[in-house]
Structures are given as structure tokens and as C-alpha cells.
GROMACS .gro file of N, CA and C in nm:
model
  453
    1MET      N    1  -7.762   2.625   2.146
    1MET     CA    2  -7.671   2.534   2.205
    1MET      C    3  -7.533   2.593   2.192
    2ASN      N    4  -7.470   2.597   2.300
    2ASN     CA    5  -7.339   2.658   2.307
    2ASN      C    6  -7.236   2.551   2.344
    3THR      N    7  -7.147   2.517   2.252
    3THR     CA    8  -7.045   2.415   2.277
    3THR      C    9  -6.909   2.481   2.275
    4THR      N   10  -6.831   2.450   2.371
    4THR     CA   11  -6.697   2.506   2.376
    4THR      C   12  -6.596   2.395   2.345
    5LEU      N   13  -6.522   2.421   2.245
    5LEU     CA   14  -6.416   2.326   2.210
    5LEU      C   15  -6.285   2.377   2.268
    6THR      N   16  -6.221   2.291   2.334
    6THR     CA   17  -6.091   2.331   2.385
    6THR      C   18  -5.987   2.306   2.276
    7GLU      N   19  -5.938   2.408   2.226
    7GLU     CA   20  -5.837   2.395   2.121
    7GLU      C   21  -5.700   2.384   2.186
    8LYS      N   22  -5.634   2.277   2.149
    8LYS     CA   23  -5.499   2.256   2.200
    8LYS      C   24  -5.403   2.304   2.093
    9THR      N   25  -5.327   2.401   2.125
    9THR     CA   26  -5.231   2.451   2.026
    9THR      C   27  -5.109   2.360   2.023
   10PRO      N   28  -5.070   2.320   1.902
   10PRO     CA   29  -4.951   2.231   1.894
   10PRO      C   30  -4.825   2.309   1.929
   11PRO      N   31  -4.727   2.236   1.982
   11PRO     CA   32  -4.601   2.305   2.015
   11PRO      C   33  -4.531   2.350   1.887
   12PRO      N   34  -4.441   2.447   1.897
   12PRO     CA   35  -4.369   2.493   1.778
   12PRO      C   36  -4.286   2.378   1.718
   13TRP      N   37  -4.249   2.391   1.591
   13TRP     CA   38  -4.182   2.282   1.519
   13TRP      C   39  -4.049   2.243   1.582
   14TYR      N   40  -3.978   2.339   1.636
   14TYR     CA   41  -3.846   2.309   1.692
   14TYR      C   42  -3.853   2.236   1.825
   15LYS      N   43  -3.970   2.220   1.880
   15LYS     CA   44  -3.987   2.144   2.003
   15LYS      C   45  -4.038   2.003   1.977
   16GLN      N   46  -4.055   1.969   1.852
   16GLN     CA   47  -4.100   1.835   1.816
   16GLN      C   48  -3.980   1.752   1.768
   17GLY      N   49  -3.990   1.621   1.778
   17GLY     CA   50  -3.878   1.532   1.744
   17GLY      C   51  -3.862   1.503   1.597
   18TRP      N   52  -3.974   1.492   1.525
   18TRP     CA   53  -3.966   1.451   1.384
   18TRP      C   54  -3.887   1.547   1.296
   19PRO      N   55  -3.905   1.676   1.307
   19PRO     CA   56  -3.824   1.764   1.222
   19PRO      C   57  -3.673   1.747   1.246
   20TRP      N   58  -3.634   1.731   1.371
   20TRP     CA   59  -3.491   1.713   1.401
   20TRP      C   60  -3.439   1.580   1.349
   21PHE      N   61  -3.523   1.480   1.358
   21PHE     CA   62  -3.485   1.349   1.304
   21PHE      C   63  -3.464   1.358   1.153
   22LEU      N   64  -3.553   1.426   1.083
   22LEU     CA   65  -3.541   1.438   0.938
   22LEU      C   66  -3.425   1.530   0.897
   23ILE      N   67  -3.396   1.630   0.975
   23ILE     CA   68  -3.284   1.721   0.945
   23ILE      C   69  -3.151   1.654   0.972
   24SER      N   70  -3.147   1.556   1.063
   24SER     CA   71  -3.019   1.495   1.101
   24SER      C   72  -2.953   1.421   0.986
   25PHE      N   73  -3.028   1.356   0.897
   25PHE     CA   74  -2.966   1.281   0.787
   25PHE      C   75  -2.889   1.372   0.690
   26PRO      N   76  -2.947   1.479   0.639
   26PRO     CA   77  -2.866   1.568   0.553
   26PRO      C   78  -2.751   1.633   0.629
   27ALA      N   79  -2.770   1.663   0.757
   27ALA     CA   80  -2.664   1.726   0.835
   27ALA      C   81  -2.545   1.629   0.851
   28ILE      N   82  -2.574   1.504   0.876
   28ILE     CA   83  -2.467   1.404   0.888
   28ILE      C   84  -2.395   1.388   0.755
   29ALA      N   85  -2.468   1.391   0.644
   29ALA     CA   86  -2.406   1.378   0.512
   29ALA      C   87  -2.315   1.497   0.483
   30VAL      N   88  -2.354   1.617   0.523
   30VAL     CA   89  -2.269   1.734   0.502
   30VAL      C   90  -2.142   1.724   0.584
   31VAL      N   91  -2.152   1.684   0.710
   31VAL     CA   92  -2.034   1.670   0.796
   31VAL      C   93  -1.941   1.561   0.740
   32ALA      N   94  -1.995   1.448   0.696
   32ALA     CA   95  -1.912   1.342   0.639
   32ALA      C   96  -1.846   1.388   0.509
   33GLY      N   97  -1.917   1.465   0.427
   33GLY     CA   98  -1.859   1.518   0.304
   33GLY      C   99  -1.744   1.613   0.332
   34ILE      N  100  -1.758   1.698   0.430
   34ILE     CA  101  -1.650   1.791   0.467
   34ILE      C  102  -1.531   1.713   0.521
   35ALA      N  103  -1.555   1.612   0.603
   35ALA     CA  104  -1.444   1.530   0.656
   35ALA      C  105  -1.371   1.459   0.542
   36THR      N  106  -1.445   1.406   0.445
   36THR     CA  107  -1.383   1.340   0.331
   36THR      C  108  -1.301   1.438   0.248
   37LEU      N  109  -1.351   1.557   0.229
   37LEU     CA  110  -1.278   1.660   0.155
   37LEU      C  111  -1.148   1.697   0.226
   38VAL      N  112  -1.152   1.713   0.357
   38VAL     CA  113  -1.031   1.746   0.434
   38VAL      C  114  -0.928   1.633   0.422
   39ILE      N  115  -0.971   1.509   0.433
   39ILE     CA  116  -0.879   1.395   0.419
   39ILE      C  117  -0.820   1.392   0.279
   40ALA      N  118  -0.901   1.415   0.177
   40ALA     CA  119  -0.852   1.412   0.039
   40ALA      C  120  -0.752   1.523   0.012
   41ILE      N  121  -0.770   1.638   0.071
   41ILE     CA  122  -0.678   1.749   0.049
   41ILE      C  123  -0.547   1.728   0.124
   42ASN      N  124  -0.553   1.674   0.245
   42ASN     CA  125  -0.434   1.662   0.329
   42ASN      C  126  -0.348   1.539   0.303
   43THR      N  127  -0.397   1.438   0.232
   43THR     CA  128  -0.317   1.318   0.209
   43THR      C  129  -0.284   1.306   0.061
   44PHE      N  130  -0.166   1.249   0.034
   44PHE     CA  131  -0.119   1.229  -0.103
   44PHE      C  132  -0.158   1.091  -0.151
   45ASP      N  133  -0.215   1.083  -0.269
   45ASP     CA  134  -0.251   0.955  -0.327
   45ASP      C  135  -0.137   0.907  -0.415
   46GLY      N  136  -0.050   0.824  -0.359
   46GLY     CA  137   0.068   0.778  -0.430
   46GLY      C  138   0.039   0.671  -0.533
   47MET      N  139  -0.083   0.624  -0.541
   47MET     CA  140  -0.116   0.516  -0.634
   47MET      C  141  -0.138   0.566  -0.777
   48VAL      N  142  -0.160   0.695  -0.795
   48VAL     CA  143  -0.186   0.748  -0.928
   48VAL      C  144  -0.053   0.762  -1.002
   49VAL      N  145  -0.046   0.706  -1.122
   49VAL     CA  146   0.076   0.709  -1.201
   49VAL      C  147   0.059   0.810  -1.314
   50ASP      N  148   0.157   0.900  -1.328
   50ASP     CA  149   0.148   1.002  -1.432
   50ASP      C  150   0.196   0.950  -1.567
   51ASP      N  151   0.302   0.869  -1.566
   51ASP     CA  152   0.363   0.829  -1.691
   51ASP      C  153   0.336   0.680  -1.716
   52TYR      N  154   0.227   0.652  -1.787
   52TYR     CA  155   0.188   0.514  -1.812
   52TYR      C  156   0.286   0.442  -1.906
   53TYR      N  157   0.346   0.513  -1.999
   53TYR     CA  158   0.442   0.453  -2.092
   53TYR      C  159   0.563   0.402  -2.014
   54LYS      N  160   0.611   0.483  -1.921
   54LYS     CA  161   0.726   0.443  -1.840
   54LYS      C  162   0.693   0.319  -1.756
   55GLU      N  163   0.574   0.315  -1.700
   55GLU     CA  164   0.532   0.199  -1.622
   55GLU      C  165   0.524   0.074  -1.709
   56GLY      N  166   0.474   0.088  -1.831
   56GLY     CA  167   0.466  -0.026  -1.923
   56GLY      C  168   0.604  -0.078  -1.960
   57ARG      N  169   0.698   0.013  -1.981
   57ARG     CA  170   0.836  -0.027  -2.012
   57ARG      C  171   0.898  -0.101  -1.893
   58ALA      N  172   0.868  -0.056  -1.772
   58ALA     CA  173   0.922  -0.122  -1.653
   58ALA      C  174   0.868  -0.265  -1.641
   59ILE      N  175   0.744  -0.287  -1.678
   59ILE     CA  176   0.686  -0.422  -1.673
   59ILE      C  177   0.755  -0.511  -1.774
   60VAL      N  178   0.780  -0.460  -1.894
   60VAL     CA  179   0.849  -0.538  -1.997
   60VAL      C  180   0.991  -0.570  -1.951
   61GLN      N  181   1.058  -0.472  -1.890
   61GLN     CA  182   1.194  -0.494  -1.841
   61GLN      C  183   1.196  -0.600  -1.731
   62THR      N  184   1.098  -0.600  -1.645
   62THR     CA  185   1.089  -0.701  -1.540
   62THR      C  186   1.070  -0.840  -1.599
   63MET      N  187   0.988  -0.850  -1.703
   63MET     CA  188   0.967  -0.980  -1.767
   63MET      C  189   1.095  -1.027  -1.836
   64GLU      N  190   1.171  -0.934  -1.896
   64GLU     CA  191   1.298  -0.970  -1.958
   64GLU      C  192   1.397  -1.020  -1.854
   65ARG      N  193   1.399  -0.955  -1.737
   65ARG     CA  194   1.489  -0.999  -1.630
   65ARG      C  195   1.453  -1.139  -1.582
   66ALA      N  196   1.325  -1.167  -1.572
   66ALA     CA  197   1.281  -1.300  -1.527
   66ALA      C  198   1.323  -1.407  -1.629
   67GLU      N  199   1.310  -1.376  -1.757
   67GLU     CA  200   1.352  -1.471  -1.861
   67GLU      C  201   1.503  -1.494  -1.856
   68HIS      N  202   1.579  -1.386  -1.836
   68HIS     CA  203   1.725  -1.399  -1.829
   68HIS      C  204   1.767  -1.482  -1.708
   69ALA      N  205   1.700  -1.462  -1.595
   69ALA     CA  206   1.729  -1.541  -1.474
   69ALA      C  207   1.698  -1.688  -1.497
   70LYS      N  208   1.590  -1.716  -1.569
   70LYS     CA  209   1.554  -1.854  -1.600
   70LYS      C  210   1.661  -1.919  -1.689
   71GLU      N  211   1.713  -1.841  -1.786
   71GLU     CA  212   1.819  -1.892  -1.873
   71GLU      C  213   1.946  -1.926  -1.794
   72LEU      N  214   1.977  -1.846  -1.690
   72LEU     CA  215   2.096  -1.869  -1.608
   72LEU      C  216   2.073  -1.974  -1.500
   73GLY      N  217   1.951  -2.018  -1.483
   73GLY     CA  218   1.920  -2.116  -1.380
   73GLY      C  219   1.917  -2.058  -1.240
   74LEU      N  220   1.885  -1.929  -1.228
   74LEU     CA  221   1.881  -1.863  -1.097
   74LEU      C  222   1.745  -1.887  -1.030
   75LYS      N  223   1.751  -1.917  -0.902
   75LYS     CA  224   1.631  -1.932  -0.821
   75LYS      C  225   1.654  -1.859  -0.691
   76ALA      N  226   1.556  -1.782  -0.648
   76ALA     CA  227   1.569  -1.705  -0.524
   76ALA      C  228   1.465  -1.753  -0.423
   77HIS      N  229   1.507  -1.754  -0.299
   77HIS     CA  230   1.416  -1.784  -0.188
   77HIS      C  231   1.426  -1.666  -0.092
   78LEU      N  232   1.315  -1.602  -0.067
   78LEU     CA  233   1.312  -1.480   0.013
   78LEU      C  234   1.229  -1.505   0.138
   79VAL      N  235   1.287  -1.481   0.255
   79VAL     CA  236   1.217  -1.495   0.382
   79VAL      C  237   1.212  -1.357   0.446
   80VAL      N  238   1.092  -1.304   0.463
   80VAL     CA  239   1.075  -1.172   0.522
   80VAL      C  240   1.013  -1.188   0.660
   81ARG      N  241   1.080  -1.133   0.758
   81ARG     CA  242   1.028  -1.131   0.896
   81ARG      C  243   1.017  -0.986   0.940
   82SER      N  244   0.959  -0.964   1.055
   82SER     CA  245   0.939  -0.826   1.100
   82SER      C  246   1.071  -0.755   1.128
   83ASP      N  247   1.178  -0.829   1.159
   83ASP     CA  248   1.305  -0.764   1.193
   83ASP      C  249   1.417  -0.793   1.093
   84SER      N  250   1.395  -0.880   0.996
   84SER     CA  251   1.503  -0.911   0.902
   84SER      C  252   1.448  -0.967   0.771
   85ILE      N  253   1.536  -0.965   0.671
   85ILE     CA  254   1.507  -1.024   0.541
   85ILE      C  255   1.622  -1.119   0.510
   86ARG      N  256   1.591  -1.240   0.465
   86ARG     CA  257   1.695  -1.337   0.427
   86ARG      C  258   1.671  -1.375   0.281
   87ILE      N  259   1.777  -1.364   0.202
   87ILE     CA  260   1.769  -1.396   0.060
   87ILE      C  261   1.866  -1.510   0.032
   88GLU      N  262   1.816  -1.619  -0.026
   88GLU     CA  263   1.901  -1.730  -0.070
   88GLU      C  264   1.888  -1.740  -0.221
   89LEU      N  265   2.001  -1.738  -0.289
   89LEU     CA  266   2.001  -1.741  -0.434
   89LEU      C  267   2.077  -1.865  -0.480
   90ASP      N  268   2.013  -1.948  -0.560
   90ASP     CA  269   2.073  -2.069  -0.615
   90ASP      C  270   2.097  -2.049  -0.764
   91ALA      N  271   2.202  -2.116  -0.815
   91ALA     CA  272   2.231  -2.111  -0.959
   91ALA      C  273   2.289  -2.243  -1.002
   92LEU      N  274   2.273  -2.274  -1.131
   92LEU     CA  275   2.333  -2.395  -1.185
   92LEU      C  276   2.485  -2.383  -1.188
   93ASP      N  277   2.535  -2.263  -1.211
   93ASP     CA  278   2.678  -2.235  -1.218
   93ASP      C  279   2.709  -2.123  -1.119
   94THR      N  280   2.809  -2.143  -1.032
   94THR     CA  281   2.840  -2.043  -0.929
   94THR      C  282   2.888  -1.911  -0.989
   95SER      N  283   2.939  -1.913  -1.111
   95SER     CA  284   2.984  -1.788  -1.172
   95SER      C  285   2.866  -1.697  -1.207
   96ASN      N  286   2.746  -1.751  -1.211
   96ASN     CA  287   2.627  -1.670  -1.240
   96ASN      C  288   2.571  -1.600  -1.116
   97LEU      N  289   2.624  -1.633  -0.998
   97LEU     CA  290   2.576  -1.568  -0.876
   97LEU      C  291   2.642  -1.432  -0.861
   98PRO      N  292   2.565  -1.327  -0.841
   98PRO     CA  293   2.624  -1.193  -0.826
   98PRO      C  294   2.688  -1.176  -0.689
   99GLU      N  295   2.783  -1.084  -0.681
   99GLU     CA  296   2.847  -1.054  -0.553
   99GLU      C  297   2.756  -0.968  -0.465
  100ARG      N  298   2.675  -0.885  -0.527
  100ARG     CA  299   2.583  -0.802  -0.450
  100ARG      C  300   2.449  -0.791  -0.522
  101LEU      N  301   2.350  -0.763  -0.443
  101LEU     CA  302   2.213  -0.749  -0.494
  101LEU      C  303   2.162  -0.608  -0.464
  102LEU      N  304   2.076  -0.561  -0.551
  102LEU     CA  305   2.002  -0.438  -0.526
  102LEU      C  306   1.861  -0.481  -0.486
  103LEU      N  307   1.826  -0.460  -0.360
  103LEU     CA  308   1.697  -0.502  -0.309
  103LEU      C  309   1.606  -0.379  -0.298
  104THR      N  310   1.497  -0.379  -0.373
  104THR     CA  311   1.400  -0.271  -0.365
  104THR      C  312   1.290  -0.313  -0.269
  105VAL      N  313   1.272  -0.236  -0.165
  105VAL     CA  314   1.169  -0.262  -0.064
  105VAL      C  315   1.069  -0.148  -0.076
  106SER      N  316   0.948  -0.182  -0.116
  106SER     CA  317   0.850  -0.077  -0.142
  106SER      C  318   0.722  -0.101  -0.062
  107HIS      N  319   0.662   0.009  -0.023
  107HIS     CA  320   0.535   0.006   0.046
  107HIS      C  321   0.426   0.011  -0.060
  108PRO      N  322   0.319  -0.068  -0.048
  108PRO     CA  323   0.219  -0.073  -0.155
  108PRO      C  324   0.144   0.058  -0.179
  109THR      N  325   0.133   0.144  -0.079
  109THR     CA  326   0.055   0.266  -0.099
  109THR      C  327   0.132   0.395  -0.072
  110ARG      N  328   0.246   0.389  -0.006
  110ARG     CA  329   0.319   0.511   0.027
  110ARG      C  330   0.456   0.510  -0.039
  111GLY      N  331   0.465   0.577  -0.153
  111GLY     CA  332   0.589   0.577  -0.230
  111GLY      C  333   0.705   0.643  -0.159
  112GLY      N  334   0.679   0.735  -0.068
  112GLY     CA  335   0.786   0.802   0.005
  112GLY      C  336   0.860   0.711   0.101
  113MET      N  337   0.806   0.596   0.132
  113MET     CA  338   0.869   0.503   0.224
  113MET      C  339   0.951   0.397   0.152
  114ASP      N  340   0.953   0.399   0.018
  114ASP     CA  341   1.028   0.300  -0.060
  114ASP      C  342   1.178   0.316  -0.035
  115GLN      N  343   1.250   0.203  -0.039
  115GLN     CA  344   1.395   0.204  -0.016
  115GLN      C  345   1.462   0.111  -0.114
  116GLU      N  346   1.587   0.144  -0.147
  116GLU     CA  347   1.671   0.055  -0.227
  116GLU      C  348   1.795   0.024  -0.146
  117LEU      N  349   1.821  -0.104  -0.122
  117LEU     CA  350   1.934  -0.147  -0.042
  117LEU      C  351   2.032  -0.224  -0.130
  118VAL      N  352   2.161  -0.187  -0.124
  118VAL     CA  353   2.264  -0.265  -0.191
  118VAL      C  354   2.316  -0.364  -0.087
  119VAL      N  355   2.304  -0.492  -0.118
  119VAL     CA  356   2.333  -0.596  -0.021
  119VAL      C  357   2.452  -0.678  -0.071
  120GLU      N  358   2.555  -0.688   0.013
  120GLU     CA  359   2.672  -0.769  -0.019
  120GLU      C  360   2.644  -0.913   0.018
  121GLY      N  361   2.701  -1.006  -0.057
  121GLY     CA  362   2.683  -1.149  -0.029
  121GLY      C  363   2.749  -1.186   0.103
  122ALA      N  364   2.682  -1.269   0.181
  122ALA     CA  365   2.734  -1.311   0.311
  122ALA      C  366   2.792  -1.452   0.304
  123GLY      N  367   2.825  -1.497   0.185
  123GLY     CA  368   2.884  -1.629   0.170
  123GLY      C  369   2.779  -1.733   0.140
  124GLY      N  370   2.826  -1.854   0.128
  124GLY     CA  371   2.735  -1.962   0.096
  124GLY      C  372   2.814  -2.088   0.066
  125VAL      N  373   2.743  -2.193   0.037
  125VAL     CA  374   2.807  -2.321   0.011
  125VAL      C  375   2.764  -2.368  -0.127
  126GLY      N  376   2.858  -2.410  -0.208
  126GLY     CA  377   2.826  -2.466  -0.339
  126GLY      C  378   2.764  -2.363  -0.430
  127THR      N  379   2.645  -2.391  -0.473
  127THR     CA  380   2.579  -2.303  -0.569
  127THR      C  381   2.478  -2.209  -0.503
  128ARG      N  382   2.494  -2.186  -0.372
  128ARG     CA  383   2.398  -2.103  -0.299
  128ARG      C  384   2.472  -1.989  -0.230
  129ARG      N  385   2.412  -1.870  -0.232
  129ARG     CA  386   2.469  -1.755  -0.163
  129ARG      C  387   2.359  -1.690  -0.080
  130HIS      N  388   2.395  -1.636   0.037
  130HIS     CA  389   2.298  -1.579   0.132
  130HIS      C  390   2.321  -1.429   0.147
  131TRP      N  391   2.210  -1.356   0.165
  131TRP     CA  392   2.216  -1.213   0.197
  131TRP      C  393   2.124  -1.187   0.315
  132ARG      N  394   2.165  -1.096   0.403
  132ARG     CA  395   2.083  -1.062   0.519
  132ARG      C  396   2.084  -0.911   0.542
  133PRO      N  397   2.006  -0.836   0.468
  133PRO     CA  398   1.993  -0.694   0.500
  133PRO      C  399   1.897  -0.676   0.616
  134SER      N  400   1.908  -0.563   0.684
  134SER     CA  401   1.810  -0.537   0.790
  134SER      C  402   1.680  -0.492   0.725
  135ALA      N  403   1.570  -0.530   0.785
  135ALA     CA  404   1.439  -0.498   0.728
  135ALA      C  405   1.406  -0.352   0.755
  136PRO      N  406   1.343  -0.282   0.661
  136PRO     CA  407   1.312  -0.142   0.679
  136PRO      C  408   1.205  -0.116   0.783
  137GLY      N  409   1.088  -0.145   0.779
  137GLY     CA  410   0.987  -0.105   0.877
  137GLY      C  411   0.957  -0.218   0.971
  138ALA      N  412   1.030  -0.224   1.082
  138ALA     CA  413   1.006  -0.333   1.175
  138ALA      C  414   0.862  -0.331   1.222
  139GLY      N  415   0.800  -0.446   1.225
  139GLY     CA  416   0.663  -0.456   1.271
  139GLY      C  417   0.559  -0.436   1.162
  140CYS      N  418   0.599  -0.402   1.042
  140CYS     CA  419   0.502  -0.381   0.933
  140CYS      C  420   0.512  -0.498   0.837
  141SER      N  421   0.401  -0.564   0.810
  141SER     CA  422   0.402  -0.680   0.722
  141SER      C  423   0.354  -0.645   0.582
  142CYS      N  424   0.355  -0.518   0.547
  142CYS     CA  425   0.296  -0.477   0.420
  142CYS      C  426   0.400  -0.437   0.316
  143TRP      N  427   0.527  -0.475   0.332
  143TRP     CA  428   0.631  -0.437   0.238
  143TRP      C  429   0.635  -0.532   0.120
  144ARG      N  430   0.673  -0.480   0.003
  144ARG     CA  431   0.693  -0.561  -0.117
  144ARG      C  432   0.841  -0.555  -0.151
  145THR      N  433   0.901  -0.668  -0.181
  145THR     CA  434   1.043  -0.671  -0.210
  145THR      C  435   1.065  -0.712  -0.354
  146SER      N  436   1.178  -0.665  -0.410
  146SER     CA  437   1.213  -0.696  -0.547
  146SER      C  438   1.364  -0.700  -0.559
  147PRO      N  439   1.427  -0.820  -0.554
  147PRO     CA  440   1.572  -0.826  -0.566
  147PRO      C  441   1.615  -0.815  -0.712
  148ALA      N  442   1.729  -0.752  -0.736
  148ALA     CA  443   1.788  -0.741  -0.868
  148ALA      C  444   1.939  -0.746  -0.852
  149VAL      N  445   2.011  -0.774  -0.960
  149VAL     CA  446   2.157  -0.780  -0.954
  149VAL      C  447   2.209  -0.640  -0.930
  150GLY      N  448   2.301  -0.625  -0.831
  150GLY     CA  449   2.358  -0.495  -0.797
  150GLY      C  450   2.451  -0.446  -0.905
  151GLU      N  451   2.457  -0.314  -0.918
  151GLU     CA  452   2.543  -0.251  -1.019
  151GLU      C  453   2.685  -0.245  -0.969
   0.00000   0.00000   0.00000
């Protein structure tokens, strides 16, 4: 008895879909890793602080300033808009109101964009004084402000 089997030869591996499907996952991971490495090398991470002692002292100094303002009866109201900043400062005694303020406007993640503005008082009535500096990054709602008494 003579039987002939027709042998079908399978196509080579590179003509099949499964090997390419399985190779695609590690290939995508390598490309994503390279892209992440390029981004990490080309951008500056401004959030990392080198001098922790200095930062701790600044926090203590800020708390001392807040206590001193409370003792003087100072209250601030800050209105930030995309094109302007309005500062209203109230005090129990008008002699405690400063003539100018030092306004620190800082970006939460980009230290190079931080600014310090010396703002002269624009007048006021009674125990209230107003300041209106121009806002630094028009259209950006991510600024942090910190008013202090001007030197």
C-alpha cells in the first residue's frame, strides 16, 4: 500500500503574525525607555532641593512672620486674575501698614520663572491699603504668591 502524504511546509517565522506580536511589546518598552531618558536628560528638575537645612530655616522664618503679623493685627486679601494681582492689607493701626510690599511670585515647578516685585502702596481708606502690581504670566493660573514687607 502506497500512501502519499502531502506535506505542507509552514511559512518562515518572519511571515507569521505571532512572532511580530510578541516582539512588539519589548520593542515598545525600549522605545518608551529611550524617550523617557531623553526627556530626563533635557529637562531640569527644579523640585529637588540641595540644602534642606536652609529650607527648614525658611519655613521657621515664615511661621515667625505669620505670628508677627497676627500680633500687629495685619490681614491680607489677595485677588489673582490672569492679567492682574490685587492686594488689600488691613491693620488695627494704620502705622503698622507698610509703604511697600515685596511680592514673591513663584511657579510651582519652574524655579527660573520666579519673580520678586517691589510694590508701592496705591492708597487706601482708613486702615486699608491697596496694591496692584501687574501679573507675571498672563493666562497661567499656576502661580504661587507670597507677600512680605518691602525693605
